[in-house]
PDB file of C-alpha atoms and ligand atoms in Angstrom:
ATOM      1  CA  MET A  50     229.870 -44.378 281.230  1.00 35.00           C
ATOM      2  CA  GLU A  51     227.347 -43.712 278.454  1.00 37.00           C
ATOM      3  CA  PRO A  52     229.103 -42.888 275.172  1.00 39.00           C
ATOM      4  CA  ILE A  53     228.586 -39.335 273.953  1.00 37.00           C
ATOM      5  CA  ASN A  54     226.287 -39.428 271.000  1.00 41.00           C
ATOM      6  CA  ARG A  55     224.524 -36.398 269.425  1.00 40.00           C
ATOM      7  CA  ARG A  56     221.346 -36.853 271.498  1.00 40.00           C
ATOM      8  CA  ASN A  57     223.203 -37.030 274.830  1.00 42.00           C
ATOM      9  CA  PHE A  58     225.439 -34.181 273.787  1.00 38.00           C
ATOM     10  CA  MET A  59     222.432 -32.012 272.938  1.00 40.00           C
ATOM     11  CA  LYS A  60     220.800 -32.819 276.356  1.00 42.00           C
ATOM     12  CA  SER A  61     223.715 -31.283 278.197  1.00 40.00           C
ATOM     13  CA  VAL A  62     223.750 -27.508 278.854  1.00 38.00           C
ATOM     14  CA  ALA A  63     227.377 -27.437 277.687  1.00 39.00           C
ATOM     15  CA  GLY A  64     226.405 -29.287 274.526  1.00 40.00           C
ATOM     16  CA  THR A  65     223.671 -26.822 273.667  1.00 41.00           C
ATOM     17  CA  ALA A  66     225.995 -23.876 274.115  1.00 39.00           C
ATOM     18  CA  ALA A  67     228.764 -25.598 272.243  1.00 39.00           C
ATOM     19  CA  LEU A  68     226.519 -26.456 269.351  1.00 39.00           C
ATOM     20  CA  ALA A  69     225.209 -22.886 269.164  1.00 40.00           C
ATOM     21  CA  ALA A  70     228.799 -21.646 269.064  1.00 37.00           C
ATOM     22  CA  LEU A  71     229.671 -24.245 266.368  1.00 36.00           C
ATOM     23  CA  GLU A  72     226.718 -23.192 264.321  1.00 40.00           C
ATOM     24  CA  GLY A  73     227.834 -19.562 264.549  1.00 41.00           C
ATOM     25  CA  GLY A  74     224.908 -18.139 266.476  1.00 43.00           C
ATOM     26  CA  ALA A  75     223.407 -17.703 269.908  1.00 45.00           C
ATOM     27  CA  ALA A  76     221.148 -20.453 271.207  1.00 46.00           C
ATOM     28  CA  ARG A  77     217.737 -19.802 269.680  1.00 49.00           C
ATOM     29  CA  ALA A  78     215.085 -18.658 272.185  1.00 51.00           C
ATOM     30  CA  ALA A  79     211.571 -20.038 272.051  1.00 68.00           C
ATOM     31  CA  ASP A  80     209.324 -18.336 269.505  1.00 90.00           C
ATOM     32  CA  THR A  81     208.897 -14.755 270.746  1.00 92.00           C
ATOM     33  CA  GLY A  82     206.667 -13.731 267.849  1.00 96.00           C
ATOM     34  CA  LEU A  83     207.216 -11.772 264.609  1.00 98.00           C
ATOM     35  CA  VAL A  84     207.987  -8.064 265.180  1.00 98.00           C
ATOM     36  CA  PHE A  85     208.475  -5.169 262.751  1.00 98.00           C
ATOM     37  CA  LEU A  86     209.565  -1.829 264.117  1.00 98.00           C
ATOM     38  CA  SER A  87     209.942   1.255 261.865  1.00 98.00           C
ATOM     39  CA  THR A  88     210.519   4.968 262.088  1.00 97.00           C
ATOM     40  CA  TRP A  89     207.753   7.564 261.564  1.00 95.00           C
ATOM     41  CA  ALA A  90     204.172   7.319 260.370  1.00 95.00           C
ATOM     42  CA  HIS A  91     205.202   5.987 256.949  1.00 96.00           C
ATOM     43  CA  GLY A  92     206.619   3.014 258.851  1.00 97.00           C
ATOM     44  CA  LYS A  93     203.108   1.774 259.640  1.00 98.00           C
ATOM     45  CA  PRO A  94     202.028   0.763 256.150  1.00 98.00           C
ATOM     46  CA  ALA A  95     205.600  -0.435 255.602  1.00 98.00           C
ATOM     47  CA  ASN A  96     205.344  -2.791 258.656  1.00 98.00           C
ATOM     48  CA  GLU A  97     201.957  -3.987 257.543  1.00 98.00           C
ATOM     49  CA  ARG A  98     203.236  -4.908 254.100  1.00 98.00           C
ATOM     50  CA  ALA A  99     206.307  -6.573 255.623  1.00 98.00           C
ATOM     51  CA  ALA A 100     204.105  -8.714 257.868  1.00 98.00           C
ATOM     52  CA  GLU A 101     201.887  -9.626 254.935  1.00 98.00           C
ATOM     53  CA  ILE A 102     204.914 -10.736 252.899  1.00 98.00           C
ATOM     54  CA  PHE A 103     206.364 -12.807 255.767  1.00 98.00           C
ATOM     55  CA  LYS A 104     203.086 -14.429 256.691  1.00 97.00           C
ATOM     56  CA  GLY A 105     202.570 -15.255 252.972  1.00 98.00           C
ATOM     57  CA  GLY A 106     205.733 -17.340 253.021  1.00 98.00           C
ATOM     58  CA  GLY A 107     208.376 -14.708 252.197  1.00 98.00           C
ATOM     59  CA  SER A 108     211.692 -14.563 254.063  1.00 98.00           C
ATOM     60  CA  LEU A 109     212.410 -11.816 256.592  1.00 98.00           C
ATOM     61  CA  LEU A 110     214.636 -10.244 253.959  1.00 98.00           C
ATOM     62  CA  ASP A 111     211.770 -10.223 251.431  1.00 98.00           C
ATOM     63  CA  ALA A 112     209.563  -8.721 254.131  1.00 98.00           C
ATOM     64  CA  ILE A 113     211.882  -5.891 255.018  1.00 98.00           C
ATOM     65  CA  GLU A 114     212.590  -5.079 251.345  1.00 98.00           C
ATOM     66  CA  LYS A 115     208.930  -5.100 250.257  1.00 98.00           C
ATOM     67  CA  GLY A 116     207.912  -3.225 253.391  1.00 98.00           C
ATOM     68  CA  ILE A 117     210.401  -0.431 252.720  1.00 98.00           C
ATOM     69  CA  ASN A 118     209.310  -0.360 249.061  1.00 98.00           C
ATOM     70  CA  VAL A 119     205.923   1.030 250.298  1.00 98.00           C
ATOM     71  CA  PRO A 120     207.153   4.550 251.339  1.00 97.00           C
ATOM     72  CA  GLU A 121     209.791   4.458 248.608  1.00 98.00           C
ATOM     73  CA  SER A 122     207.051   4.150 246.012  1.00 97.00           C
ATOM     74  CA  ASP A 123     204.619   6.644 247.698  1.00 97.00           C
ATOM     75  CA  PRO A 124     204.941  10.149 246.188  1.00 96.00           C
ATOM     76  CA  ALA A 125     203.370  11.610 249.307  1.00 94.00           C
ATOM     77  CA  VAL A 126     206.439  10.639 251.364  1.00 94.00           C
ATOM     78  CA  THR A 127     208.893  13.446 250.569  1.00 92.00           C
ATOM     79  CA  SER A 128     211.927  12.009 252.312  1.00 93.00           C
ATOM     80  CA  VAL A 129     212.214   8.574 250.723  1.00 96.00           C
ATOM     81  CA  GLY A 130     212.283   7.233 247.129  1.00 96.00           C
ATOM     82  CA  TYR A 131     209.885   8.583 244.485  1.00 95.00           C
ATOM     83  CA  GLY A 132     208.838  12.125 245.441  1.00 93.00           C
ATOM     84  CA  GLY A 133     211.790  12.542 247.818  1.00 94.00           C
ATOM     85  CA  LEU A 134     213.068  16.083 247.930  1.00 93.00           C
ATOM     86  CA  PRO A 135     216.014  16.668 245.591  1.00 94.00           C
ATOM     87  CA  ASN A 136     219.519  18.008 246.106  1.00 93.00           C
ATOM     88  CA  ALA A 137     220.487  21.654 245.591  1.00 90.00           C
ATOM     89  CA  GLU A 138     220.587  21.123 241.827  1.00 92.00           C
ATOM     90  CA  GLY A 139     217.132  19.607 241.709  1.00 95.00           C
ATOM     91  CA  VAL A 140     218.291  16.012 241.352  1.00 96.00           C
ATOM     92  CA  VAL A 141     216.825  13.273 243.541  1.00 97.00           C
ATOM     93  CA  GLU A 142     219.698  11.234 245.051  1.00 97.00           C
ATOM     94  CA  LEU A 143     218.733   8.159 247.068  1.00 97.00           C
ATOM     95  CA  ASP A 144     220.636   6.178 249.710  1.00 98.00           C
ATOM     96  CA  ALA A 145     219.671   2.773 251.200  1.00 98.00           C
ATOM     97  CA  ALA A 146     221.181  -0.167 253.057  1.00 98.00           C
ATOM     98  CA  ILE A 147     220.058  -3.566 254.312  1.00 98.00           C
ATOM     99  CA  MET A 148     221.838  -5.931 256.741  1.00 98.00           C
ATOM    100  CA  ASP A 149     221.186  -9.568 257.475  1.00 98.00           C
ATOM    101  CA  GLY A 150     221.970 -10.594 261.077  1.00 98.00           C
ATOM    102  CA  THR A 151     222.606 -14.256 260.264  1.00 97.00           C
ATOM    103  CA  ARG A 152     225.238 -13.781 257.604  1.00 94.00           C
ATOM    104  CA  HIS A 153     226.589 -10.559 259.106  1.00 96.00           C
ATOM    105  CA  ARG A 154     226.438  -9.184 255.605  1.00 98.00           C
ATOM    106  CA  ALA A 155     225.089  -5.901 254.246  1.00 98.00           C
ATOM    107  CA  GLY A 156     224.435  -4.282 250.864  1.00 98.00           C
ATOM    108  CA  SER A 157     224.067  -0.552 250.241  1.00 98.00           C
ATOM    109  CA  VAL A 158     223.762   2.141 247.587  1.00 98.00           C
ATOM    110  CA  CYS A 159     224.497   5.847 247.791  1.00 98.00           C
ATOM    111  CA  ASN A 160     223.634   8.778 245.447  1.00 98.00           C
ATOM    112  CA  LEU A 161     221.466   6.533 243.291  1.00 98.00           C
ATOM    113  CA  HIS A 162     219.559   8.457 240.619  1.00 97.00           C
ATOM    114  CA  MET A 163     216.360   7.571 238.749  1.00 98.00           C
ATOM    115  CA  ILE A 164     215.632   4.268 240.560  1.00 98.00           C
ATOM    116  CA  LYS A 165     212.717   4.566 242.994  1.00 97.00           C
ATOM    117  CA  ASN A 166     213.442   1.505 245.112  1.00 98.00           C
ATOM    118  CA  PRO A 167     217.064   1.753 246.358  1.00 98.00           C
ATOM    119  CA  ILE A 168     216.518  -0.824 249.105  1.00 98.00           C
ATOM    120  CA  SER A 169     215.877  -3.420 246.401  1.00 98.00           C
ATOM    121  CA  VAL A 170     219.143  -2.477 244.661  1.00 98.00           C
ATOM    122  CA  ALA A 171     220.985  -2.605 248.040  1.00 98.00           C
ATOM    123  CA  ARG A 172     219.675  -6.120 248.579  1.00 98.00           C
ATOM    124  CA  LEU A 173     221.096  -7.207 245.188  1.00 98.00           C
ATOM    125  CA  VAL A 174     224.438  -5.663 245.989  1.00 98.00           C
ATOM    126  CA  MET A 175     224.433  -7.896 249.066  1.00 98.00           C
ATOM    127  CA  GLU A 176     223.188 -10.976 247.221  1.00 98.00           C
ATOM    128  CA  LYS A 177     224.828 -10.757 243.788  1.00 98.00           C
ATOM    129  CA  THR A 178     228.219  -9.172 244.474  1.00 98.00           C
ATOM    130  CA  ARG A 179     231.213  -9.430 246.788  1.00 97.00           C
ATOM    131  CA  HIS A 180     230.954  -5.686 247.421  1.00 98.00           C
ATOM    132  CA  THR A 181     229.031  -4.004 250.213  1.00 98.00           C
ATOM    133  CA  THR A 182     228.509  -0.461 248.806  1.00 98.00           C
ATOM    134  CA  LEU A 183     227.960   0.921 245.291  1.00 98.00           C
ATOM    135  CA  ALA A 184     227.685   4.674 244.734  1.00 98.00           C
ATOM    136  CA  GLY A 185     226.508   7.125 242.071  1.00 98.00           C
ATOM    137  CA  GLU A 186     226.877   6.200 238.398  1.00 98.00           C
ATOM    138  CA  GLY A 187     228.177   2.739 239.254  1.00 98.00           C
ATOM    139  CA  ALA A 188     225.156   2.044 241.460  1.00 98.00           C
ATOM    140  CA  PHE A 189     222.819   3.227 238.695  1.00 98.00           C
ATOM    141  CA  ARG A 190     224.524   1.058 236.042  1.00 98.00           C
ATOM    142  CA  PHE A 191     224.329  -1.941 238.406  1.00 98.00           C
ATOM    143  CA  ALA A 192     220.624  -1.280 238.900  1.00 98.00           C
ATOM    144  CA  LEU A 193     220.054  -1.219 235.142  1.00 98.00           C
ATOM    145  CA  LYS A 194     221.968  -4.480 234.804  1.00 98.00           C
ATOM    146  CA  MET A 195     219.688  -5.977 237.454  1.00 98.00           C
ATOM    147  CA  GLY A 196     216.654  -5.037 235.409  1.00 98.00           C
ATOM    148  CA  PHE A 197     215.459  -1.876 237.237  1.00 98.00           C
ATOM    149  CA  GLU A 198     213.625   0.664 235.053  1.00 97.00           C
ATOM    150  CA  PRO A 199     214.918   4.263 235.227  1.00 98.00           C
ATOM    151  CA  GLN A 200     212.295   6.930 235.791  1.00 97.00           C
ATOM    152  CA  THR A 201     212.154  10.581 236.877  1.00 96.00           C
ATOM    153  CA  LEU A 202     211.825  10.752 240.695  1.00 97.00           C
ATOM    154  CA  LEU A 203     210.804  14.403 240.895  1.00 96.00           C
ATOM    155  CA  THR A 204     207.041  14.794 241.305  1.00 95.00           C
ATOM    156  CA  PRO A 205     205.238  18.080 240.546  1.00 95.00           C
ATOM    157  CA  GLU A 206     205.109  18.606 244.356  1.00 95.00           C
ATOM    158  CA  SER A 207     208.851  17.964 245.015  1.00 94.00           C
ATOM    159  CA  LEU A 208     209.761  20.157 241.993  1.00 96.00           C
ATOM    160  CA  ARG A 209     207.544  22.947 243.380  1.00 95.00           C
ATOM    161  CA  LYS A 210     209.230  22.651 246.812  1.00 92.00           C
ATOM    162  CA  TRP A 211     212.705  22.788 245.217  1.00 92.00           C
ATOM    163  CA  GLU A 212     211.761  25.880 243.162  1.00 93.00           C
ATOM    164  CA  GLU A 213     210.408  27.555 246.333  1.00 89.00           C
ATOM    165  CA  TRP A 214     213.589  26.703 248.167  1.00 86.00           C
ATOM    166  CA  LYS A 215     215.793  28.101 245.392  1.00 87.00           C
ATOM    167  CA  VAL A 216     214.156  31.563 245.541  1.00 90.00           C
ATOM    168  CA  ASN A 217     213.954  31.655 249.312  1.00 81.00           C
ATOM    169  CA  PRO A 218     216.713  33.987 250.557  1.00 73.00           C
ATOM    170  CA  LYS A 219     216.718  32.108 253.875  1.00 65.00           C
ATOM    171  CA  HIS A 220     217.183  28.687 252.334  1.00 67.00           C
ATOM    172  CA  GLU A 221     220.258  27.925 254.435  1.00 55.00           C
ATOM    173  CA  THR A 222     217.851  26.244 256.931  1.00 52.00           C
ATOM    174  CA  PHE A 223     217.704  23.146 254.696  1.00 52.00           C
ATOM    175  CA  TRP A 224     215.139  21.279 256.740  1.00 47.00           C
ATOM    176  CA  LEU A 225     211.831  22.337 255.162  1.00 39.00           C
ATOM    177  CA  ASP A 226     210.112  19.256 256.363  1.00 47.00           C
ATOM    178  CA  ALA A 227     207.422  20.725 258.570  1.00 40.00           C
ATOM    179  CA  GLU A 228     206.038  17.347 259.491  1.00 42.00           C
ATOM    180  CA  HIS A 229     209.453  16.288 260.757  1.00 46.00           C
ATOM    181  CA  HIS A 230     209.274  12.920 259.105  1.00 51.00           C
ATOM    182  CA  ASP A 231     212.296  11.486 257.535  1.00 79.00           C
ATOM    183  CA  THR A 232     214.165   8.369 256.496  1.00 92.00           C
ATOM    184  CA  ILE A 233     212.545   5.038 256.958  1.00 97.00           C
ATOM    185  CA  GLY A 234     214.514   2.742 259.206  1.00 98.00           C
ATOM    186  CA  MET A 235     213.088  -0.714 259.850  1.00 98.00           C
ATOM    187  CA  VAL A 236     214.230  -3.513 262.125  1.00 98.00           C
ATOM    188  CA  ALA A 237     212.629  -6.953 262.407  1.00 98.00           C
ATOM    189  CA  ASN A 238     212.759 -10.168 264.387  1.00 98.00           C
ATOM    190  CA  ASP A 239     211.216 -13.332 262.928  1.00 98.00           C
ATOM    191  CA  GLY A 240     210.305 -14.528 266.422  1.00 97.00           C
ATOM    192  CA  LYS A 241     213.127 -17.054 266.457  1.00 97.00           C
ATOM    193  CA  GLY A 242     215.954 -14.639 266.999  1.00 96.00           C
ATOM    194  CA  HIS A 243     216.824 -13.800 263.380  1.00 98.00           C
ATOM    195  CA  VAL A 244     217.055 -10.055 262.961  1.00 98.00           C
ATOM    196  CA  LEU A 245     217.425  -7.632 260.005  1.00 98.00           C
ATOM    197  CA  SER A 246     217.860  -3.910 259.553  1.00 98.00           C
ATOM    198  CA  GLY A 247     216.968  -1.765 256.576  1.00 98.00           C
ATOM    199  CA  CYS A 248     217.058   1.942 255.823  1.00 98.00           C
ATOM    200  CA  SER A 249     216.114   4.083 252.854  1.00 98.00           C
ATOM    201  CA  THR A 250     216.130   7.865 252.294  1.00 97.00           C
ATOM    202  CA  SER A 251     216.391  10.749 249.855  1.00 96.00           C
ATOM    203  CA  GLY A 252     218.611  12.335 252.466  1.00 94.00           C
ATOM    204  CA  LEU A 253     218.795  15.894 253.565  1.00 89.00           C
ATOM    205  CA  ALA A 254     216.532  18.038 251.357  1.00 89.00           C
ATOM    206  CA  PHE A 255     218.506  20.369 249.038  1.00 90.00           C
ATOM    207  CA  LYS A 256     221.783  18.825 250.135  1.00 90.00           C
ATOM    208  CA  ILE A 257     225.007  19.549 248.300  1.00 90.00           C
ATOM    209  CA  PRO A 258     225.202  17.091 245.346  1.00 92.00           C
ATOM    210  CA  GLY A 259     227.165  14.018 246.340  1.00 94.00           C
ATOM    211  CA  ARG A 260     226.443  14.307 250.067  1.00 94.00           C
ATOM    212  CA  VAL A 261     225.970  10.953 251.756  1.00 96.00           C
ATOM    213  CA  GLY A 262     224.355  10.763 255.172  1.00 95.00           C
ATOM    214  CA  ASP A 263     224.147   7.988 257.740  1.00 97.00           C
ATOM    215  CA  SER A 264     221.446   5.822 256.061  1.00 98.00           C
ATOM    216  CA  PRO A 265     223.519   3.774 253.586  1.00 98.00           C
ATOM    217  CA  LEU A 266     226.524   3.389 255.913  1.00 98.00           C
ATOM    218  CA  VAL A 267     226.815   0.043 257.636  1.00 98.00           C
ATOM    219  CA  GLY A 268     226.966   0.602 261.358  1.00 98.00           C
ATOM    220  CA  CYS A 269     225.264   4.010 261.069  1.00 98.00           C
ATOM    221  CA  GLY A 270     221.922   3.619 259.292  1.00 98.00           C
ATOM    222  CA  VAL A 271     221.787  -0.162 259.736  1.00 98.00           C
ATOM    223  CA  TYR A 272     223.341  -2.888 261.856  1.00 98.00           C
ATOM    224  CA  ALA A 273     222.144  -6.445 262.537  1.00 98.00           C
ATOM    225  CA  ASP A 274     223.652  -9.364 264.403  1.00 98.00           C
ATOM    226  CA  ASP A 275     221.679 -12.479 265.264  1.00 98.00           C
ATOM    227  CA  ASN A 276     223.746 -12.808 268.461  1.00 98.00           C
ATOM    228  CA  VAL A 277     222.405  -9.507 269.809  1.00 98.00           C
ATOM    229  CA  GLY A 278     219.782  -7.635 267.739  1.00 98.00           C
ATOM    230  CA  ALA A 279     219.325  -4.958 265.110  1.00 98.00           C
ATOM    231  CA  ALA A 280     219.189  -1.147 265.045  1.00 98.00           C
ATOM    232  CA  SER A 281     218.435   1.676 262.631  1.00 98.00           C
ATOM    233  CA  ALA A 282     218.442   5.465 262.688  1.00 97.00           C
ATOM    234  CA  THR A 283     216.699   8.502 261.372  1.00 96.00           C
ATOM    235  CA  GLY A 284     217.457  12.229 261.560  1.00 94.00           C
ATOM    236  CA  ASP A 285     220.342  14.480 260.727  1.00 91.00           C
ATOM    237  CA  GLY A 286     222.769  12.105 259.077  1.00 94.00           C
ATOM    238  CA  ASP A 287     225.571  14.676 259.109  1.00 92.00           C
ATOM    239  CA  VAL A 288     225.487  14.530 262.902  1.00 92.00           C
ATOM    240  CA  MET A 289     224.629  10.860 263.385  1.00 95.00           C
ATOM    241  CA  THR A 290     227.312   9.473 261.085  1.00 97.00           C
ATOM    242  CA  ASN A 291     229.942  10.712 263.611  1.00 97.00           C
ATOM    243  CA  TYR A 292     228.473   8.403 266.292  1.00 98.00           C
ATOM    244  CA  CYS A 293     228.112   5.182 264.279  1.00 98.00           C
ATOM    245  CA  THR A 294     224.701   5.062 265.866  1.00 98.00           C
ATOM    246  CA  SER A 295     223.399   1.618 264.951  1.00 98.00           C
ATOM    247  CA  VAL A 296     226.514  -0.380 265.823  1.00 98.00           C
ATOM    248  CA  SER A 297     226.983   1.644 269.032  1.00 98.00           C
ATOM    249  CA  ILE A 298     223.466   0.627 270.104  1.00 98.00           C
ATOM    250  CA  ILE A 299     224.166  -3.064 269.282  1.00 98.00           C
ATOM    251  CA  HIS A 300     227.423  -2.967 271.272  1.00 98.00           C
ATOM    252  CA  ALA A 301     225.555  -1.551 274.289  1.00 98.00           C
ATOM    253  CA  MET A 302     223.026  -4.306 273.987  1.00 98.00           C
ATOM    254  CA  ALA A 303     225.846  -6.886 273.732  1.00 98.00           C
ATOM    255  CA  ARG A 304     227.088  -5.534 277.099  1.00 98.00           C
ATOM    256  CA  GLY A 305     223.666  -6.303 278.623  1.00 98.00           C
ATOM    257  CA  ALA A 306     221.565  -3.159 278.040  1.00 98.00           C
ATOM    258  CA  SER A 307     217.981  -3.527 276.963  1.00 98.00           C
ATOM    259  CA  PRO A 308     217.218  -1.992 273.509  1.00 98.00           C
ATOM    260  CA  GLN A 309     215.554   1.004 275.184  1.00 98.00           C
ATOM    261  CA  GLU A 310     218.522   1.552 277.538  1.00 98.00           C
ATOM    262  CA  ALA A 311     220.948   1.149 274.652  1.00 98.00           C
ATOM    263  CA  CYS A 312     219.128   3.749 272.525  1.00 98.00           C
ATOM    264  CA  LEU A 313     219.141   6.254 275.400  1.00 98.00           C
ATOM    265  CA  GLU A 314     222.751   5.546 276.280  1.00 98.00           C
ATOM    266  CA  LEU A 315     223.804   6.499 272.747  1.00 98.00           C
ATOM    267  CA  LEU A 316     221.724   9.708 272.806  1.00 97.00           C
ATOM    268  CA  ARG A 317     223.179  10.744 276.215  1.00 97.00           C
ATOM    269  CA  HIS A 318     226.640  10.154 274.837  1.00 98.00           C
ATOM    270  CA  MET A 319     225.848  12.374 271.792  1.00 97.00           C
ATOM    271  CA  VAL A 320     224.671  15.219 274.073  1.00 97.00           C
ATOM    272  CA  LYS A 321     227.637  14.780 276.453  1.00 97.00           C
ATOM    273  CA  THR A 322     230.238  14.974 273.712  1.00 97.00           C
ATOM    274  CA  ASP A 323     228.571  17.954 272.097  1.00 96.00           C
ATOM    275  CA  PRO A 324     225.784  19.845 273.939  1.00 95.00           C
ATOM    276  CA  LYS A 325     224.682  21.326 270.562  1.00 93.00           C
ATOM    277  CA  ASN A 326     223.370  17.850 269.692  1.00 94.00           C
ATOM    278  CA  ARG A 327     220.501  18.508 272.094  1.00 93.00           C
ATOM    279  CA  GLU A 328     218.995  20.560 269.223  1.00 89.00           C
ATOM    280  CA  ALA A 329     219.709  17.906 266.550  1.00 90.00           C
ATOM    281  CA  GLN A 330     217.091  15.768 264.972  1.00 91.00           C
ATOM    282  CA  VAL A 331     218.163  12.308 266.038  1.00 95.00           C
ATOM    283  CA  GLY A 332     215.992   9.150 266.360  1.00 96.00           C
ATOM    284  CA  VAL A 333     216.897   5.562 266.821  1.00 98.00           C
ATOM    285  CA  VAL A 334     215.108   2.217 266.962  1.00 98.00           C
ATOM    286  CA  ALA A 335     216.385  -1.206 268.121  1.00 98.00           C
ATOM    287  CA  ILE A 336     215.266  -4.724 268.721  1.00 98.00           C
ATOM    288  CA  ASN A 337     216.948  -7.642 270.432  1.00 98.00           C
ATOM    289  CA  THR A 338     216.857 -11.362 269.729  1.00 97.00           C
ATOM    290  CA  GLN A 339     214.038 -11.806 272.270  1.00 97.00           C
ATOM    291  CA  GLY A 340     211.863  -9.248 270.471  1.00 97.00           C
ATOM    292  CA  GLU A 341     212.241  -6.458 273.085  1.00 98.00           C
ATOM    293  CA  ILE A 342     212.285  -3.047 271.465  1.00 98.00           C
ATOM    294  CA  GLY A 343     213.635   0.450 272.014  1.00 98.00           C
ATOM    295  CA  ALA A 344     212.848   3.802 270.353  1.00 98.00           C
ATOM    296  CA  ALA A 345     214.241   7.149 271.387  1.00 97.00           C
ATOM    297  CA  CYS A 346     214.925  10.638 270.111  1.00 96.00           C
ATOM    298  CA  ILE A 347     216.668  13.836 271.124  1.00 94.00           C
ATOM    299  CA  ASN A 348     215.002  16.809 269.591  1.00 75.00           C
ATOM    300  CA  SER A 349     211.725  17.845 271.230  1.00 66.00           C
ATOM    301  CA  ARG A 350     210.643  19.795 268.101  1.00 72.00           C
ATOM    302  CA  ALA A 351     210.510  16.541 266.202  1.00 77.00           C
ATOM    303  CA  ARG A 352     209.625  13.705 268.629  1.00 88.00           C
ATOM    304  CA  LEU A 353     210.177  10.441 266.787  1.00 93.00           C
ATOM    305  CA  LYS A 354     207.021   8.464 266.157  1.00 95.00           C
ATOM    306  CA  TYR A 355     207.640   4.839 265.595  1.00 97.00           C
ATOM    307  CA  ALA A 356     205.470   2.113 264.080  1.00 98.00           C
ATOM    308  CA  LEU A 357     205.252  -1.268 265.765  1.00 98.00           C
ATOM    309  CA  TRP A 358     203.746  -4.447 264.289  1.00 98.00           C
ATOM    310  CA  ARG A 359     203.442  -7.294 266.794  1.00 97.00           C
ATOM    311  CA  ASN A 360     200.957 -10.141 267.179  1.00 93.00           C
ATOM    312  CA  GLY A 361     198.897  -8.838 264.307  1.00 96.00           C
ATOM    313  CA  GLU A 362     198.523  -5.402 265.894  1.00 98.00           C
ATOM    314  CA  SER A 363     199.834  -2.386 264.021  1.00 98.00           C
ATOM    315  CA  GLN A 364     200.423   0.762 266.072  1.00 98.00           C
ATOM    316  CA  LEU A 365     201.978   4.255 265.764  1.00 98.00           C
ATOM    317  CA  LEU A 366     203.556   5.282 269.033  1.00 98.00           C
ATOM    318  CA  ASP A 367     205.647   8.097 270.553  1.00 96.00           C
ATOM    319  CA  SER A 368     209.291   7.288 271.235  1.00 96.00           C
ATOM    320  CA  VAL A 369     211.013   8.081 274.521  1.00 96.00           C
ATOM    321  CA  MET A 370     212.542  11.534 274.398  1.00 94.00           C
ATOM    322  CA  LEU A 371     215.866  12.310 276.058  1.00 94.00           C
ATOM    323  CA  ILE A 372     215.160  14.887 278.811  1.00 81.00           C
TER     324      ILE A 372
HETATM  325  N1  LIG B 226     219.108  10.338 257.965  1.00 72.48           N
HETATM  326  C1  LIG B 226     219.075  10.652 256.605  1.00 72.48           C
HETATM  327  C2  LIG B 226     220.123  11.575 256.155  1.00 72.48           C
HETATM  328  O1  LIG B 226     220.583  12.439 256.875  1.00 72.48           O
HETATM  329  O2  LIG B 226     220.542  11.441 255.018  1.00 72.48           O
END
C-alpha cells in the first residue's frame, strides 16, 4: 500500500474535507468573482469605491471600510456619518460595526460623537484591542488615541432639519426621511469564499440620546462566517434588534437556504411573531460563500433598493418585497 504523504492525502475526498476542517474553514470553491452588495442608493458609490480598493491591491477589509467611508463622508447622506440627522438634543451620535468571516471577529462602536468615519474606528477596535464594542465617551477617546480628528458632524442642512423637527408639534413620527434611505449595510465576497459584513449609521433621526439600534450589534447589523456567508440589515433598529437579523439569516443559510430564501424566512418570522411588523421598515441583504445574493424588505412604503457590484458592473436594483 502506498504510504500516505501530503499529496496523496490531498488527492482523496476525505483528505480535502479533513484539511479544510483542520484549517478551520470550508473547502474553498473555485473563484466565483468579487461581489459587493450594499443597501440603498448610497451603496452604489460605496461598492464602486470598495471594488477600486480591492482591485488596487487592498484587502477585503480595506475595501469594505473605504467603501463605507464614502456615504459616511458625504453630507448629502443624512442617515450615515457627517450630515447624519442628530438625536433629540441636536447631537449626532454614530454607530458602526464590521465583522471578518475568516477570524469570526468583529469590532464596533456606539454613540460615537464628532468622528465622521465610525466604521474605521470599529475596524481598529477589532484590530487593536481585545474588545468587540466601545461606546460613547470611551469610543471617542479611543478614536482620538488612534489619531482621528474630531469635527462637528452637524451640517447646515441637518441643523435646519433638527430645528424644524423641534418646533413641529407632530414630531413623534420620528422618521422624517422622505426618501426612505437609511443605514449603509455592506456585505462582500472576495470570489474565493472569504466574506465580510459592515454597517454604519447615524441611527433613528431625533432618537433619545444614548439610543443604540441594530447596526453596531454583532448578529444584528452585521454577521460574517466564511463557512456560510455574510448578512447585514437596514431599517428600524428598535424592531430589528429583537430578531438578531443578520445571524438569523446566516443560520438559515447554514441549514441549506439560499441567501434570498434566508432573508425572506426571517421577514416571514418577524411578521408571524408580530403582525405589526408588516408596517415596519425592515431590509436585509445577504451573500453566501459561492457569491449568491439575497435582498428583501417588508414595508411597501419603503422598498429597499440595493446596490450590487459584480464582474465590473455596478447596479441599483429593487429588493424582493414580502407580500
Ligand atoms: N438601522 C439603524 C438604526 O435603527 O439605528
